[in-house]
């Protein structure tokens, strides 16, 4: 018997123009946590420059779930609601600020989600400042939570690459920075208060010159007795083959970190080269084979220490060796993007391929874009989010990653902060049709056509990119405007954003009855569907 399927078709568009709005009344709403576990109460803190009352409408996709109300006292209001224990699920919150007569003074919106584990939707961020006396841990996590950042990589927190925990307090790292383990622990505790996971940076094979001199036969060699180096007189590459002395030592360091701190897992880095070498016995070592084997041993260790909440991440630098590590026991596929993946359209292709290789695991993209390139930031996020991926870029208050050495971050201008927050709100609000429970549907992307506009091409400019995803009873078509941008490369500054497009005739071929169609955009003042 032939059955028809009712579909809900979504057009999630990123076709922005430039708009300026006069603002006389200010209102800000912040969730108290980066995400909520099933059974937890959602608390929304509202601050307003005036007004007597706030009303909040909570929505799941295009469905109104409930309406909340609270008085404004001394410029603040508090809203509480306990969602049904359904996870994973993202919600939108639309706020109206009213005066004593019920007249609308201002509107704003935010989002929140309910997840069983943060890694289901890993909005991964970073911290890189651990100096003694840092006293803004709570403010840092409040800032991260307003962008829904639910996991933080503690970058270069360690004493040495081979000795992660310091021998004294405070301590000086290999680059001469004075750091404090007490600061690290305060940040971890503050993160946990807001349901933000804390992940310690480690490197799978980096060791100091001094450590190498003590253990010269633990290294990975390029030829003869010459070991691989990273940087000039900086680090020596060790042999991470499971069962090797270095691998055993490093796993012991992981265990010690998890025993003596409240870190939630292990983040493992590599440097993209070498790809192979020889051990001290002259035997060939293929890192493409070694990496997943080491990851699996690390994952077993972390699970033994942290149980079901354990997380292990591994950096596939330059997308290598993603085919080997994506199916391993990593909890998400993490890709640091470098040449040759420099075109804007390389970003969704990387996400889609990693999702396939990882069997549907989340994908985190580390693509470093300075916030003084706002058009690049906006387009990269649109392409990554529309593909169901996540972008490592936020964490330190007001900052955005701009360099592979995380302490060299850039500071966001107020307009970049506002736009970025709108995109993260949108990502969370519509995560059930952008990412969670969906798969890529490249065959369906060709079913959408825009009159007079090129869509079916691999180019990264002068087109509207169509990214299609399929979920249960739904199809999502994201339209990203690349018309008129001054270049195709995400890592080169764009002189201007896309040319605004309006009143576009859109044709969509369907092969089943359509129940309803709705539209939403992070570039609209009102993001509701």
Short mmCIF file of C-alpha atoms in Angstrom, two decimals:
data_model
loop_
_atom_site.label_atom_id
_atom_site.label_comp_id
_atom_site.label_asym_id
_atom_site.label_seq_id
_atom_site.Cartn_x
_atom_site.Cartn_y
_atom_site.Cartn_z
CA UNK A 1 0.00 0.00 0.00
CA UNK A 2 1.37 3.40 -0.93
CA UNK A 3 1.59 5.81 2.00
CA UNK A 4 2.00 9.55 1.91
CA UNK A 5 4.25 11.35 4.38
CA UNK A 6 3.29 14.70 5.80
CA UNK A 7 6.32 16.95 5.74
CA UNK A 8 7.09 20.20 7.44
CA UNK A 9 9.45 22.15 5.21
CA UNK A 10 11.59 24.81 6.85
CA UNK A 11 13.36 27.66 5.15
CA UNK A 12 16.01 28.84 7.60
CA UNK A 13 17.59 31.73 5.78
CA UNK A 14 20.74 33.74 6.25
CA UNK A 15 19.97 36.43 3.63
CA UNK A 16 20.87 39.49 5.61
CA UNK A 17 20.85 43.16 4.88
CA UNK A 18 21.93 46.08 7.02
CA UNK A 19 19.38 47.56 9.40
CA UNK A 20 19.61 50.17 12.14
CA UNK A 21 17.00 50.34 14.86
CA UNK A 22 16.43 53.19 17.29
CA UNK A 23 16.46 51.82 20.81
CA UNK A 24 15.02 53.84 23.69
CA UNK A 25 14.25 51.04 26.13
CA UNK A 26 16.79 48.31 26.82
CA UNK A 27 15.93 44.77 27.85
CA UNK A 28 18.19 41.76 28.28
CA UNK A 29 17.25 38.18 29.15
CA UNK A 30 19.79 35.56 30.22
CA UNK A 31 19.33 31.87 31.03
CA UNK A 32 21.13 30.90 34.23
CA UNK A 33 22.74 27.82 32.67
CA UNK A 34 24.33 26.87 29.37
CA UNK A 35 21.89 23.95 29.05
CA UNK A 36 19.49 22.07 31.31
CA UNK A 37 19.32 18.42 32.17
CA UNK A 38 15.93 16.66 32.21
CA UNK A 39 14.11 17.60 35.40
CA UNK A 40 16.01 20.85 36.01
CA UNK A 41 14.17 24.16 36.33
CA UNK A 42 14.91 26.84 33.75
CA UNK A 43 15.54 30.27 35.28
CA UNK A 44 15.60 33.35 33.07
CA UNK A 45 16.97 36.61 34.48
CA UNK A 46 15.55 39.74 32.84
CA UNK A 47 17.02 43.21 33.20
CA UNK A 48 15.22 46.28 31.83
CA UNK A 49 15.79 50.01 31.87
CA UNK A 50 12.10 50.64 32.55
CA UNK A 51 8.76 48.82 32.49
CA UNK A 52 6.39 47.16 34.94
CA UNK A 53 6.04 43.59 33.70
CA UNK A 54 7.54 41.03 31.37
CA UNK A 55 5.75 38.32 29.44
CA UNK A 56 7.61 35.38 27.96
CA UNK A 57 6.33 32.96 25.35
CA UNK A 58 8.20 29.66 25.21
CA UNK A 59 8.16 27.88 21.86
CA UNK A 60 9.36 24.58 20.47
CA UNK A 61 9.97 25.19 16.77
CA UNK A 62 6.71 26.80 15.59
CA UNK A 63 4.60 25.51 18.50
CA UNK A 64 3.73 27.68 21.51
CA UNK A 65 4.35 25.67 24.69
CA UNK A 66 3.52 28.10 27.50
CA UNK A 67 3.47 31.75 28.53
CA UNK A 68 5.13 33.13 31.66
CA UNK A 69 4.80 36.49 33.37
CA UNK A 70 6.61 38.33 36.16
CA UNK A 71 6.73 41.87 37.59
CA UNK A 72 9.74 44.11 37.03
CA UNK A 73 11.18 45.39 40.30
CA UNK A 74 14.20 47.68 40.41
CA UNK A 75 14.92 46.91 36.77
CA UNK A 76 14.90 43.13 37.13
CA UNK A 77 12.53 40.19 36.76
CA UNK A 78 12.87 36.45 37.20
CA UNK A 79 11.03 33.79 35.21
CA UNK A 80 11.03 30.08 36.04
CA UNK A 81 9.70 27.08 34.16
CA UNK A 82 10.29 23.34 34.29
CA UNK A 83 10.18 21.70 30.85
CA UNK A 84 8.94 18.20 30.30
CA UNK A 85 11.86 15.75 30.63
CA UNK A 86 12.26 15.45 26.86
CA UNK A 87 15.81 15.52 25.54
CA UNK A 88 17.43 16.63 23.39
CA UNK A 89 15.18 19.59 22.69
CA UNK A 90 15.78 23.28 21.99
CA UNK A 91 13.34 26.05 22.90
CA UNK A 92 12.90 29.68 21.91
CA UNK A 93 11.87 32.38 24.37
CA UNK A 94 10.21 35.59 23.13
CA UNK A 95 10.01 38.38 25.70
CA UNK A 96 7.71 41.42 25.79
CA UNK A 97 8.36 44.29 28.18
CA UNK A 98 5.15 46.07 29.21
CA UNK A 99 4.37 49.26 31.10
CA UNK A 100 1.76 49.51 33.87
CA UNK A 101 -1.03 49.92 31.28
CA UNK A 102 0.03 46.86 29.30
CA UNK A 103 1.63 48.87 26.49
CA UNK A 104 4.53 47.09 24.81
CA UNK A 105 7.80 48.95 25.36
CA UNK A 106 10.37 46.54 23.93
CA UNK A 107 10.90 42.95 22.83
CA UNK A 108 13.81 40.55 22.87
CA UNK A 109 14.44 36.83 22.68
CA UNK A 110 16.75 34.07 23.82
CA UNK A 111 16.85 30.28 23.77
CA UNK A 112 17.73 27.29 25.93
CA UNK A 113 17.88 23.55 25.50
CA UNK A 114 17.40 20.35 27.47
CA UNK A 115 20.14 17.78 26.94
CA UNK A 116 21.06 14.54 28.64
CA UNK A 117 24.76 15.37 28.14
CA UNK A 118 26.47 18.52 26.92
CA UNK A 119 28.24 16.59 24.17
CA UNK A 120 24.90 15.93 22.43
CA UNK A 121 25.07 19.54 21.22
CA UNK A 122 28.66 20.62 21.98
CA UNK A 123 28.82 24.40 21.79
CA UNK A 124 32.49 24.17 22.60
CA UNK A 125 34.49 27.18 23.72
CA UNK A 126 37.86 28.02 25.25
CA UNK A 127 39.67 29.50 28.23
CA UNK A 128 43.33 30.49 28.08
CA UNK A 129 43.98 32.79 31.06
CA UNK A 130 44.94 31.04 34.32
CA UNK A 131 47.12 33.56 36.10
CA UNK A 132 47.17 33.70 39.90
CA UNK A 133 44.47 35.89 41.38
CA UNK A 134 42.02 35.73 38.49
CA UNK A 135 38.79 36.73 40.23
CA UNK A 136 36.12 36.75 37.52
CA UNK A 137 35.23 33.06 37.33
CA UNK A 138 31.50 33.59 37.87
CA UNK A 139 31.35 36.51 35.44
CA UNK A 140 33.22 34.41 32.87
CA UNK A 141 30.72 31.58 33.08
CA UNK A 142 27.76 33.96 33.04
CA UNK A 143 29.11 35.41 29.81
CA UNK A 144 29.61 31.94 28.32
CA UNK A 145 26.12 30.84 29.36
CA UNK A 146 24.43 33.74 27.57
CA UNK A 147 25.92 32.33 24.35
CA UNK A 148 24.92 28.80 25.46
CA UNK A 149 28.57 27.67 25.47
CA UNK A 150 28.32 24.35 27.31
CA UNK A 151 31.87 23.04 27.13
CA UNK A 152 35.22 24.79 27.57
CA UNK A 153 38.67 23.69 26.49
CA UNK A 154 41.20 24.81 29.11
CA UNK A 155 43.98 25.58 26.67
CA UNK A 156 47.62 25.44 27.89
CA UNK A 157 46.63 25.18 31.53
CA UNK A 158 49.25 22.50 32.21
CA UNK A 159 52.70 22.73 33.80
CA UNK A 160 54.42 20.76 31.04
CA UNK A 161 53.17 18.63 28.18
CA UNK A 162 54.64 15.53 29.84
CA UNK A 163 53.86 16.56 33.44
CA UNK A 164 50.38 18.02 33.44
CA UNK A 165 49.94 18.89 37.12
CA UNK A 166 52.37 21.41 38.61
CA UNK A 167 54.89 20.66 41.37
CA UNK A 168 54.13 23.95 43.14
CA UNK A 169 51.63 26.80 43.31
CA UNK A 170 51.81 29.06 41.36
CA UNK A 171 53.85 27.64 38.49
CA UNK A 172 55.50 28.74 35.24
CA UNK A 173 54.63 26.91 32.03
CA UNK A 174 56.97 25.98 29.19
CA UNK A 175 56.43 29.39 27.55
CA UNK A 176 57.20 31.33 30.71
CA UNK A 177 53.62 32.22 31.70
CA UNK A 178 52.85 32.29 35.42
CA UNK A 179 49.79 30.11 36.05
CA UNK A 180 47.79 28.87 39.02
CA UNK A 181 46.12 25.51 39.56
CA UNK A 182 43.87 27.19 42.12
CA UNK A 183 42.64 29.49 39.36
CA UNK A 184 42.02 26.47 37.13
CA UNK A 185 40.01 24.76 39.86
CA UNK A 186 37.92 27.86 40.57
CA UNK A 187 37.07 28.13 36.88
CA UNK A 188 36.10 24.45 36.74
CA UNK A 189 33.80 24.85 39.75
CA UNK A 190 32.22 28.00 38.32
CA UNK A 191 31.68 26.23 34.99
CA UNK A 192 29.93 23.32 36.67
CA UNK A 193 27.57 25.72 38.46
CA UNK A 194 26.22 26.64 35.02
CA UNK A 195 26.29 23.16 33.47
CA UNK A 196 29.43 23.92 31.49
CA UNK A 197 31.89 21.05 31.05
CA UNK A 198 35.61 21.64 31.61
CA UNK A 199 38.05 19.84 29.30
CA UNK A 200 41.83 19.91 29.86
CA UNK A 201 44.07 20.45 26.86
CA UNK A 202 46.71 17.74 26.35
CA UNK A 203 48.97 16.73 23.46
CA UNK A 204 49.26 13.13 22.34
CA UNK A 205 52.99 13.21 21.65
CA UNK A 206 54.58 16.50 22.74
CA UNK A 207 57.31 16.52 25.40
CA UNK A 208 59.88 19.08 26.50
CA UNK A 209 63.50 18.91 25.43
CA UNK A 210 64.48 18.17 29.03
CA UNK A 211 62.10 15.20 29.23
CA UNK A 212 63.37 13.87 25.90
CA UNK A 213 66.96 13.99 27.11
CA UNK A 214 65.92 11.84 30.07
CA UNK A 215 64.03 9.38 27.81
CA UNK A 216 65.63 9.55 24.35
CA UNK A 217 64.37 6.11 23.33
CA UNK A 218 60.73 7.17 23.85
CA UNK A 219 60.78 9.52 20.86
CA UNK A 220 59.48 9.15 17.32
CA UNK A 221 62.33 9.38 14.83
CA UNK A 222 62.46 10.74 11.31
CA UNK A 223 65.69 9.03 10.33
CA UNK A 224 68.48 7.38 12.22
CA UNK A 225 68.70 8.87 15.70
CA UNK A 226 67.09 12.22 14.84
CA UNK A 227 63.69 12.72 16.53
CA UNK A 228 60.88 14.82 15.11
CA UNK A 229 60.67 18.30 16.61
CA UNK A 230 57.82 20.78 16.95
CA UNK A 231 59.16 24.31 16.95
CA UNK A 232 62.79 25.22 17.37
CA UNK A 233 64.08 23.70 20.62
CA UNK A 234 60.50 23.63 21.90
CA UNK A 235 59.00 20.13 21.87
CA UNK A 236 60.05 16.65 20.79
CA UNK A 237 57.54 14.26 19.23
CA UNK A 238 57.24 11.05 21.23
CA UNK A 239 55.95 7.64 20.11
CA UNK A 240 52.29 7.33 21.25
CA UNK A 241 51.84 3.70 20.19
CA UNK A 242 49.67 1.98 22.83
CA UNK A 243 51.90 -0.01 25.14
CA UNK A 244 54.93 2.17 24.45
CA UNK A 245 56.64 3.84 27.41
CA UNK A 246 55.40 7.29 26.37
CA UNK A 247 51.78 6.16 25.88
CA UNK A 248 51.80 4.44 29.27
CA UNK A 249 53.27 7.55 30.88
CA UNK A 250 50.75 9.90 29.26
CA UNK A 251 47.76 7.75 30.22
CA UNK A 252 49.09 7.83 33.76
CA UNK A 253 49.13 11.63 33.58
CA UNK A 254 45.52 11.60 32.37
CA UNK A 255 44.54 9.42 35.32
CA UNK A 256 46.31 11.72 37.76
CA UNK A 257 44.56 14.79 36.34
CA UNK A 258 41.15 13.15 36.63
CA UNK A 259 41.91 11.98 40.17
CA UNK A 260 43.13 15.36 41.41
CA UNK A 261 40.83 17.79 39.56
CA UNK A 262 37.16 17.95 38.55
CA UNK A 263 37.86 18.07 34.80
CA UNK A 264 35.14 16.25 32.85
CA UNK A 265 37.24 14.42 30.28
CA UNK A 266 40.34 14.80 28.13
CA UNK A 267 40.95 16.95 25.06
CA UNK A 268 43.82 15.52 22.98
CA UNK A 269 45.75 17.60 20.46
CA UNK A 270 48.20 16.73 17.69
CA UNK A 271 50.16 18.96 15.33
CA UNK A 272 49.24 17.62 11.89
CA UNK A 273 52.76 16.29 11.26
CA UNK A 274 54.51 13.94 11.18
CA UNK A 275 52.21 11.29 9.79
CA UNK A 276 54.63 8.42 10.31
CA UNK A 277 58.05 7.73 11.74
CA UNK A 278 60.13 5.05 13.41
CA UNK A 279 60.44 4.01 17.02
CA UNK A 280 63.75 3.50 18.79
CA UNK A 281 63.90 -0.08 17.48
CA UNK A 282 63.64 1.17 13.90
CA UNK A 283 60.10 -0.12 13.40
CA UNK A 284 57.68 1.90 11.28
CA UNK A 285 54.95 3.76 13.22
CA UNK A 286 51.87 4.89 11.28
CA UNK A 287 50.15 7.59 13.32
CA UNK A 288 46.97 7.14 11.29
CA UNK A 289 46.73 3.71 12.91
CA UNK A 290 48.18 4.68 16.29
CA UNK A 291 45.89 7.66 16.96
CA UNK A 292 42.56 5.76 17.09
CA UNK A 293 44.12 2.98 19.15
CA UNK A 294 45.43 5.50 21.70
CA UNK A 295 42.09 7.35 21.70
CA UNK A 296 40.27 4.14 22.54
CA UNK A 297 42.57 3.46 25.49
CA UNK A 298 42.16 7.04 26.70
CA UNK A 299 38.37 6.80 26.37
CA UNK A 300 38.31 3.61 28.45
CA UNK A 301 40.38 5.34 31.13
CA UNK A 302 38.16 8.44 31.19
CA UNK A 303 35.00 6.34 31.33
CA UNK A 304 36.41 4.43 34.30
CA UNK A 305 37.03 7.75 36.07
CA UNK A 306 33.94 9.72 35.01
CA UNK A 307 31.33 7.11 34.09
CA UNK A 308 28.59 7.90 31.59
CA UNK A 309 29.47 11.62 31.57
CA UNK A 310 33.00 10.99 30.30
CA UNK A 311 34.12 12.79 27.13
CA UNK A 312 37.22 12.42 24.96
CA UNK A 313 37.95 14.71 22.02
CA UNK A 314 40.79 14.54 19.50
CA UNK A 315 41.97 17.20 17.07
CA UNK A 316 41.97 16.14 13.42
CA UNK A 317 44.38 18.84 12.26
CA UNK A 318 43.82 19.82 8.63
CA UNK A 319 41.09 17.14 8.61
CA UNK A 320 43.70 14.42 9.13
CA UNK A 321 43.26 11.56 9.88
CA UNK A 322 39.52 12.06 10.18
CA UNK A 323 38.65 8.80 8.44
CA UNK A 324 40.55 6.91 11.14
CA UNK A 325 39.62 8.89 14.27
CA UNK A 326 35.95 9.70 13.56
CA UNK A 327 34.82 6.05 14.03
CA UNK A 328 37.00 5.67 17.15
CA UNK A 329 35.76 6.25 20.69
CA UNK A 330 35.85 10.04 20.45
CA UNK A 331 32.56 11.60 21.54
CA UNK A 332 32.56 14.21 18.77
CA UNK A 333 34.59 14.79 15.62
CA UNK A 334 36.82 17.84 16.14
CA UNK A 335 38.51 19.34 13.06
CA UNK A 336 41.03 22.19 13.04
CA UNK A 337 40.70 23.68 9.57
CA UNK A 338 43.74 24.65 7.53
CA UNK A 339 44.81 24.78 3.89
CA UNK A 340 43.61 23.32 1.54
CA UNK A 341 40.17 23.83 3.14
CA UNK A 342 40.10 27.62 2.81
CA UNK A 343 36.92 28.21 0.81
CA UNK A 344 33.67 29.04 2.56
CA UNK A 345 31.95 26.02 1.03
CA UNK A 346 34.69 23.75 2.36
CA UNK A 347 33.21 24.26 5.84
CA UNK A 348 29.84 22.54 5.25
CA UNK A 349 31.56 19.83 3.23
CA UNK A 350 33.92 19.10 6.12
CA UNK A 351 31.01 18.93 8.56
CA UNK A 352 28.92 16.65 6.35
CA UNK A 353 31.76 14.23 5.64
CA UNK A 354 32.74 14.04 9.32
CA UNK A 355 29.13 13.32 10.28
CA UNK A 356 29.12 10.41 7.86
CA UNK A 357 32.47 9.05 9.04
CA UNK A 358 31.50 9.40 12.69
CA UNK A 359 28.15 7.69 12.31
CA UNK A 360 26.22 10.82 13.24
CA UNK A 361 28.52 12.09 16.00
CA UNK A 362 28.52 15.86 16.57
CA UNK A 363 31.13 17.80 14.60
CA UNK A 364 33.14 20.70 16.04
CA UNK A 365 34.99 23.00 13.65
CA UNK A 366 37.99 25.00 14.85
CA UNK A 367 38.36 27.70 12.20
CA UNK A 368 40.13 30.77 13.57
CA UNK A 369 38.63 34.05 12.35
CA UNK A 370 39.48 37.36 13.96
CA UNK A 371 36.37 39.24 15.14
CA UNK A 372 37.51 42.33 13.23
CA UNK A 373 36.36 40.36 10.16
CA UNK A 374 32.63 40.35 10.98
CA UNK A 375 31.45 39.29 7.51
CA UNK A 376 33.72 36.23 7.64
CA UNK A 377 32.52 35.32 11.13
CA UNK A 378 28.87 35.59 10.18
CA UNK A 379 29.13 33.60 6.96
CA UNK A 380 31.29 30.88 8.49
CA UNK A 381 28.85 30.42 11.37
CA UNK A 382 25.88 30.35 9.00
CA UNK A 383 27.47 27.60 6.91
CA UNK A 384 28.66 25.54 9.89
CA UNK A 385 25.40 25.81 11.84
CA UNK A 386 23.22 25.12 8.80
CA UNK A 387 25.21 21.91 8.27
CA UNK A 388 24.52 20.71 11.81
CA UNK A 389 28.00 21.56 13.08
CA UNK A 390 29.45 23.65 15.91
CA UNK A 391 32.19 26.29 15.87
CA UNK A 392 34.92 26.58 18.50
CA UNK A 393 35.27 30.36 18.86
CA UNK A 394 33.89 31.77 22.15
CA UNK A 395 34.80 31.49 25.82
CA UNK A 396 36.88 34.22 27.42
CA UNK A 397 34.52 37.18 28.10
CA UNK A 398 34.07 39.36 25.03
CA UNK A 399 36.66 37.36 23.10
CA UNK A 400 36.75 35.29 19.94
CA UNK A 401 39.46 32.87 18.88
CA UNK A 402 41.70 34.43 16.25
CA UNK A 403 44.84 32.29 16.30
CA UNK A 404 45.86 28.66 16.91
CA UNK A 405 47.67 29.88 20.03
CA UNK A 406 44.51 30.63 21.99
CA UNK A 407 45.87 33.41 24.26
CA UNK A 408 46.20 35.54 21.12
CA UNK A 409 42.43 35.94 20.86
CA UNK A 410 40.63 39.00 19.51
CA UNK A 411 38.00 41.13 21.25
CA UNK A 412 34.54 41.44 19.70
CA UNK A 413 33.02 44.85 19.04
CA UNK A 414 29.51 45.30 20.52
CA UNK A 415 27.80 44.75 17.16
CA UNK A 416 29.73 41.51 16.59
CA UNK A 417 28.76 40.32 20.07
CA UNK A 418 25.09 41.04 19.37
CA UNK A 419 25.10 39.32 15.98
CA UNK A 420 27.00 36.31 17.29
CA UNK A 421 24.62 35.93 20.20
CA UNK A 422 21.64 36.05 17.81
CA UNK A 423 23.19 33.24 15.78
CA UNK A 424 23.83 31.10 18.87
CA UNK A 425 20.27 31.71 20.08
CA UNK A 426 19.04 30.59 16.67
CA UNK A 427 21.28 27.51 16.72
CA UNK A 428 19.84 26.41 20.08
CA UNK A 429 16.25 27.36 19.32
CA UNK A 430 16.14 25.31 16.11
CA UNK A 431 18.68 22.60 16.95
CA UNK A 432 16.07 19.88 16.42
CA UNK A 433 15.84 20.76 12.73
CA UNK A 434 19.38 22.04 12.17
CA UNK A 435 21.37 19.30 13.90
CA UNK A 436 19.86 16.93 16.46
CA UNK A 437 17.96 14.04 14.95
CA UNK A 438 18.73 15.17 11.40
CA UNK A 439 21.03 13.99 8.64
CA UNK A 440 22.43 15.72 5.60
CA UNK A 441 20.29 15.50 2.47
CA UNK A 442 22.42 16.80 -0.41
CA UNK A 443 20.09 15.18 -2.93
CA UNK A 444 17.28 17.41 -1.69
CA UNK A 445 19.32 20.62 -1.91
CA UNK A 446 19.03 20.44 -5.69
CA UNK A 447 15.23 20.45 -5.35
CA UNK A 448 15.21 24.13 -4.37
CA UNK A 449 15.64 26.83 -7.00
CA UNK A 450 15.56 30.63 -6.77
CA UNK A 451 14.55 32.54 -9.86
CA UNK A 452 17.52 34.45 -11.26
CA UNK A 453 19.96 33.24 -8.58
CA UNK A 454 22.54 30.48 -8.90
CA UNK A 455 22.19 27.77 -6.25
CA UNK A 456 23.45 24.48 -7.70
CA UNK A 457 27.21 25.09 -7.75
CA UNK A 458 30.27 24.42 -5.61
CA UNK A 459 31.41 28.05 -5.75
CA UNK A 460 31.81 30.08 -2.56
CA UNK A 461 30.58 33.40 -3.99
CA UNK A 462 27.90 34.88 -6.26
CA UNK A 463 25.36 32.24 -5.31
CA UNK A 464 22.91 31.31 -2.59
CA UNK A 465 24.13 28.13 -0.95
CA UNK A 466 21.36 25.64 -0.22
CA UNK A 467 22.00 23.17 2.60
CA UNK A 468 19.32 20.54 3.15
CA UNK A 469 18.82 18.29 6.15
CA UNK A 470 16.23 15.63 6.81
CA UNK A 471 14.62 14.68 10.12
CA UNK A 472 11.57 12.77 11.26
CA UNK A 473 8.70 14.12 9.19
CA UNK A 474 10.62 17.30 8.32
CA UNK A 475 13.00 18.74 5.80
CA UNK A 476 15.12 21.81 6.46
CA UNK A 477 16.47 24.03 3.70
CA UNK A 478 18.98 26.65 4.83
CA UNK A 479 19.75 29.45 2.40
CA UNK A 480 23.07 31.26 2.87
CA UNK A 481 23.61 34.38 0.80
CA UNK A 482 27.03 34.53 -0.89
CA UNK A 483 26.00 37.07 -3.53
CA UNK A 484 28.37 39.99 -3.98
CA UNK A 485 30.93 39.05 -1.35
CA UNK A 486 34.45 40.11 -2.23
CA UNK A 487 36.13 36.71 -1.97
CA UNK A 488 35.70 32.98 -1.55
CA UNK A 489 38.09 32.34 1.36
CA UNK A 490 36.92 32.28 4.97
CA UNK A 491 40.44 33.02 6.25
CA UNK A 492 40.92 36.20 4.19
CA UNK A 493 39.07 39.39 5.21
CA UNK A 494 35.94 40.19 3.21
CA UNK A 495 35.56 43.88 2.36
CA UNK A 496 31.78 43.63 2.50
CA UNK A 497 28.93 41.32 3.33
CA UNK A 498 26.50 39.79 0.84
CA UNK A 499 24.22 41.89 -1.33
CA UNK A 500 20.78 41.84 0.35
CA UNK A 501 18.18 39.79 -1.54
CA UNK A 502 14.46 40.42 -1.22
CA UNK A 503 11.17 39.22 -2.72
CA UNK A 504 12.73 36.08 -4.16
CA UNK A 505 10.52 33.59 -6.02
CA UNK A 506 11.53 30.21 -4.59
CA UNK A 507 10.50 26.90 -6.13
CA UNK A 508 10.76 23.64 -4.20
CA UNK A 509 10.06 20.23 -5.66
CA UNK A 510 8.45 17.80 -3.22
CA UNK A 511 7.66 14.12 -3.50
CA UNK A 512 5.15 13.86 -0.63
CA UNK A 513 2.20 15.88 0.66
CA UNK A 514 3.24 19.00 2.59
CA UNK A 515 1.47 19.65 5.88
CA UNK A 516 2.90 23.12 6.44
CA UNK A 517 5.85 25.32 5.60
CA UNK A 518 7.48 27.89 7.86
CA UNK A 519 10.37 30.29 7.78
CA UNK A 520 12.81 31.73 10.32
CA UNK A 521 16.06 33.69 10.21
CA UNK A 522 18.67 34.80 12.74
CA UNK A 523 18.98 38.01 10.75
CA UNK A 524 15.40 39.06 11.54
CA UNK A 525 14.66 41.05 14.68
CA UNK A 526 11.98 38.44 15.39
CA UNK A 527 13.51 34.94 15.06
CA UNK A 528 10.30 33.02 15.70
CA UNK A 529 8.97 30.78 12.97
#
